[in-house]
Structures are given as structure tokens and as C-alpha cells.
PDB file of C-alpha atoms in Angstrom:
ATOM      1  CA  UNK A 300      88.128 -30.277   9.830  1.00  0.00           C
ATOM      2  CA  UNK A 301      91.695 -30.497   9.897  1.00  0.00           C
ATOM      3  CA  UNK A 302      93.678 -33.648   9.216  1.00  0.00           C
ATOM      4  CA  UNK A 303      97.270 -34.197  10.347  1.00  0.00           C
ATOM      5  CA  UNK A 304      98.518 -37.712   9.421  1.00  0.00           C
ATOM      6  CA  UNK A 305     101.287 -39.347  12.253  1.00  0.00           C
ATOM      7  CA  UNK A 306     104.929 -39.107  10.239  1.00  0.00           C
ATOM      8  CA  UNK A 307     107.234 -41.658  12.662  1.00  0.00           C
ATOM      9  CA  UNK A 308     107.574 -45.161  10.001  1.00  0.00           C
ATOM     10  CA  UNK A 309     106.604 -47.123  13.010  1.00  0.00           C
ATOM     11  CA  UNK A 310     105.121 -47.950  15.284  1.00  0.00           C
ATOM     12  CA  UNK A 311     105.610 -45.790  18.752  1.00  0.00           C
ATOM     13  CA  UNK A 312     106.995 -47.030  22.207  1.00  0.00           C
ATOM     14  CA  UNK A 313     105.942 -44.613  24.468  1.00  0.00           C
ATOM     15  CA  UNK A 314     106.546 -44.742  28.519  1.00  0.00           C
ATOM     16  CA  UNK A 315     104.321 -42.740  30.557  1.00  0.00           C
ATOM     17  CA  UNK A 316     104.962 -41.785  34.855  1.00  0.00           C
ATOM     18  CA  UNK A 317     104.980 -39.207  38.260  1.00  0.00           C
ATOM     19  CA  UNK A 318     103.150 -37.440  35.387  1.00  0.00           C
ATOM     20  CA  UNK A 319     105.182 -37.717  31.690  1.00  0.00           C
ATOM     21  CA  UNK A 320     105.144 -39.463  28.907  1.00  0.00           C
ATOM     22  CA  UNK A 321     108.504 -40.599  26.769  1.00  0.00           C
ATOM     23  CA  UNK A 322     109.372 -41.750  23.242  1.00  0.00           C
ATOM     24  CA  UNK A 323     112.076 -41.789  20.885  1.00  0.00           C
ATOM     25  CA  UNK A 324     112.218 -41.083  17.230  1.00  0.00           C
ATOM     26  CA  UNK A 325     113.647 -39.905  14.529  1.00  0.00           C
ATOM     27  CA  UNK A 326     116.597 -40.657  16.085  1.00  0.00           C
ATOM     28  CA  UNK A 327     115.468 -37.948  19.623  1.00  0.00           C
ATOM     29  CA  UNK A 328     114.087 -38.687  22.786  1.00  0.00           C
ATOM     30  CA  UNK A 329     110.470 -36.273  23.615  1.00  0.00           C
ATOM     31  CA  UNK A 330     109.217 -35.954  26.939  1.00  0.00           C
ATOM     32  CA  UNK A 331     105.324 -34.495  27.181  1.00  0.00           C
ATOM     33  CA  UNK A 332     103.498 -34.077  30.674  1.00  0.00           C
ATOM     34  CA  UNK A 333     101.136 -37.149  31.456  1.00  0.00           C
ATOM     35  CA  UNK A 334      97.661 -35.371  29.919  1.00  0.00           C
ATOM     36  CA  UNK A 335      99.246 -35.375  26.116  1.00  0.00           C
ATOM     37  CA  UNK A 336      99.569 -38.997  26.120  1.00  0.00           C
ATOM     38  CA  UNK A 337      95.950 -39.957  25.128  1.00  0.00           C
ATOM     39  CA  UNK A 338      96.565 -37.670  21.640  1.00  0.00           C
ATOM     40  CA  UNK A 339      99.606 -39.284  21.153  1.00  0.00           C
ATOM     41  CA  UNK A 340      98.545 -43.127  21.341  1.00  0.00           C
ATOM     42  CA  UNK A 341      95.166 -41.570  18.786  1.00  0.00           C
ATOM     43  CA  UNK A 342      97.736 -40.777  16.661  1.00  0.00           C
ATOM     44  CA  UNK A 343     100.055 -44.236  17.068  1.00  0.00           C
ATOM     45  CA  UNK A 344      97.637 -45.326  16.097  1.00  0.00           C
ATOM     46  CA  UNK A 345      95.437 -44.329  13.987  1.00  0.00           C
ATOM     47  CA  UNK A 346      97.728 -42.384  11.876  1.00  0.00           C
ATOM     48  CA  UNK A 347      95.287 -39.888  10.511  1.00  0.00           C
ATOM     49  CA  UNK A 348      92.931 -38.266  13.211  1.00  0.00           C
ATOM     50  CA  UNK A 349      90.711 -34.415  12.973  1.00  0.00           C
ATOM     51  CA  UNK A 350      91.602 -32.438  15.416  1.00  0.00           C
ATOM     52  CA  UNK A 351      88.197 -32.267  16.841  1.00  0.00           C
ATOM     53  CA  UNK A 352      89.218 -36.439  16.950  1.00  0.00           C
ATOM     54  CA  UNK A 353      92.017 -35.255  19.119  1.00  0.00           C
ATOM     55  CA  UNK A 354      90.433 -32.280  21.325  1.00  0.00           C
ATOM     56  CA  UNK A 355      88.006 -35.372  22.257  1.00  0.00           C
ATOM     57  CA  UNK A 356      90.432 -37.813  23.292  1.00  0.00           C
ATOM     58  CA  UNK A 357      92.319 -35.159  25.113  1.00  0.00           C
ATOM     59  CA  UNK A 358      88.803 -33.381  27.034  1.00  0.00           C
ATOM     60  CA  UNK A 359      88.455 -35.053  30.116  1.00  0.00           C
ATOM     61  CA  UNK A 360      93.108 -33.807  31.063  1.00  0.00           C
ATOM     62  CA  UNK A 361      93.101 -30.975  28.062  1.00  0.00           C
ATOM     63  CA  UNK A 362      91.991 -28.023  26.831  1.00  0.00           C
ATOM     64  CA  UNK A 363      91.873 -27.550  23.579  1.00  0.00           C
ATOM     65  CA  UNK A 364      94.490 -24.412  23.152  1.00  0.00           C
ATOM     66  CA  UNK A 365      96.791 -26.940  24.685  1.00  0.00           C
ATOM     67  CA  UNK A 366      96.012 -29.439  22.743  1.00  0.00           C
ATOM     68  CA  UNK A 367      97.135 -27.456  19.062  1.00  0.00           C
ATOM     69  CA  UNK A 368     100.199 -25.774  21.498  1.00  0.00           C
ATOM     70  CA  UNK A 369     100.863 -29.506  21.943  1.00  0.00           C
ATOM     71  CA  UNK A 370     100.262 -30.159  17.701  1.00  0.00           C
ATOM     72  CA  UNK A 371     101.763 -26.768  16.899  1.00  0.00           C
ATOM     73  CA  UNK A 372     105.145 -28.299  18.518  1.00  0.00           C
ATOM     74  CA  UNK A 373     105.120 -31.870  17.029  1.00  0.00           C
ATOM     75  CA  UNK A 374     104.050 -29.614  13.673  1.00  0.00           C
ATOM     76  CA  UNK A 375     107.697 -27.501  14.394  1.00  0.00           C
ATOM     77  CA  UNK A 376     109.237 -31.103  13.899  1.00  0.00           C
ATOM     78  CA  UNK A 377     108.472 -32.848  12.140  1.00  0.00           C
ATOM     79  CA  UNK A 378     105.731 -35.720  13.328  1.00  0.00           C
ATOM     80  CA  UNK A 379     102.151 -34.753  12.617  1.00  0.00           C
ATOM     81  CA  UNK A 380     101.988 -32.882   8.965  1.00  0.00           C
ATOM     82  CA  UNK A 381      98.308 -31.171   8.266  1.00  0.00           C
ATOM     83  CA  UNK A 382      96.953 -33.060   5.231  1.00  0.00           C
ATOM     84  CA  UNK A 383      94.535 -31.305   3.135  1.00  0.00           C
ATOM     85  CA  UNK A 384      91.424 -31.229   2.279  1.00  0.00           C
ATOM     86  CA  UNK A 385      90.238 -30.619  -1.892  1.00  0.00           C
ATOM     87  CA  UNK A 386      86.919 -28.654  -1.910  1.00  0.00           C
ATOM     88  CA  UNK A 387      85.217 -32.229  -2.596  1.00  0.00           C
ATOM     89  CA  UNK A 388      86.080 -33.776   0.083  1.00  0.00           C
ATOM     90  CA  UNK A 389      88.970 -35.672  -0.684  1.00  0.00           C
ATOM     91  CA  UNK A 390      92.946 -35.015  -0.077  1.00  0.00           C
ATOM     92  CA  UNK A 391      94.568 -32.975  -2.700  1.00  0.00           C
TER      93      UNK A 391
END
């Protein structure tokens, strides 16, 4: 049930080629293996996704462990944030 919010203030343009997905955001250029493209696109399009949704989206290309590692990297650099859930199911 972990929810992740994509934090860039505007849509991101992804360029996927030669096994790499690249994008610029927050005055930096980012490069990941092309398998991350589906996860990044889902976050950018929906703005908030659950961990389970992102793992399902990436399943043909990435393992759950790899998706979690990608999300940790994005979290570390401020591109995603974890949304807290209260006991009633709403956001805190």
C-alpha cells in the first residue's frame, strides 16, 4: 500500500534508446537502464502510484527488487516522495 508521489513540478520528457532512458529534471540529467522507462512514465503520467502498481507495470522487464532499488534512488534525489497513509485510509 506504499504510495509514491512524483515530485517534478512539470511533465518530464523521456528519451529511450540504445538500452538507456534519459531525462532532464531539477537542473540535472538522469540516465537509467531502459527497463526503468515504464516505471518513470507511470509516475510522470499518474503523479501518485502504489509500489504494487509500479512493480506490476515493470514486471516484464524488472524484478520487484530492482523496482525498489530504482525508487530508492529516485527518493534519495528528491524525484519521488512517500505519501503517508492514516489508519482510516486517507492521506495524513
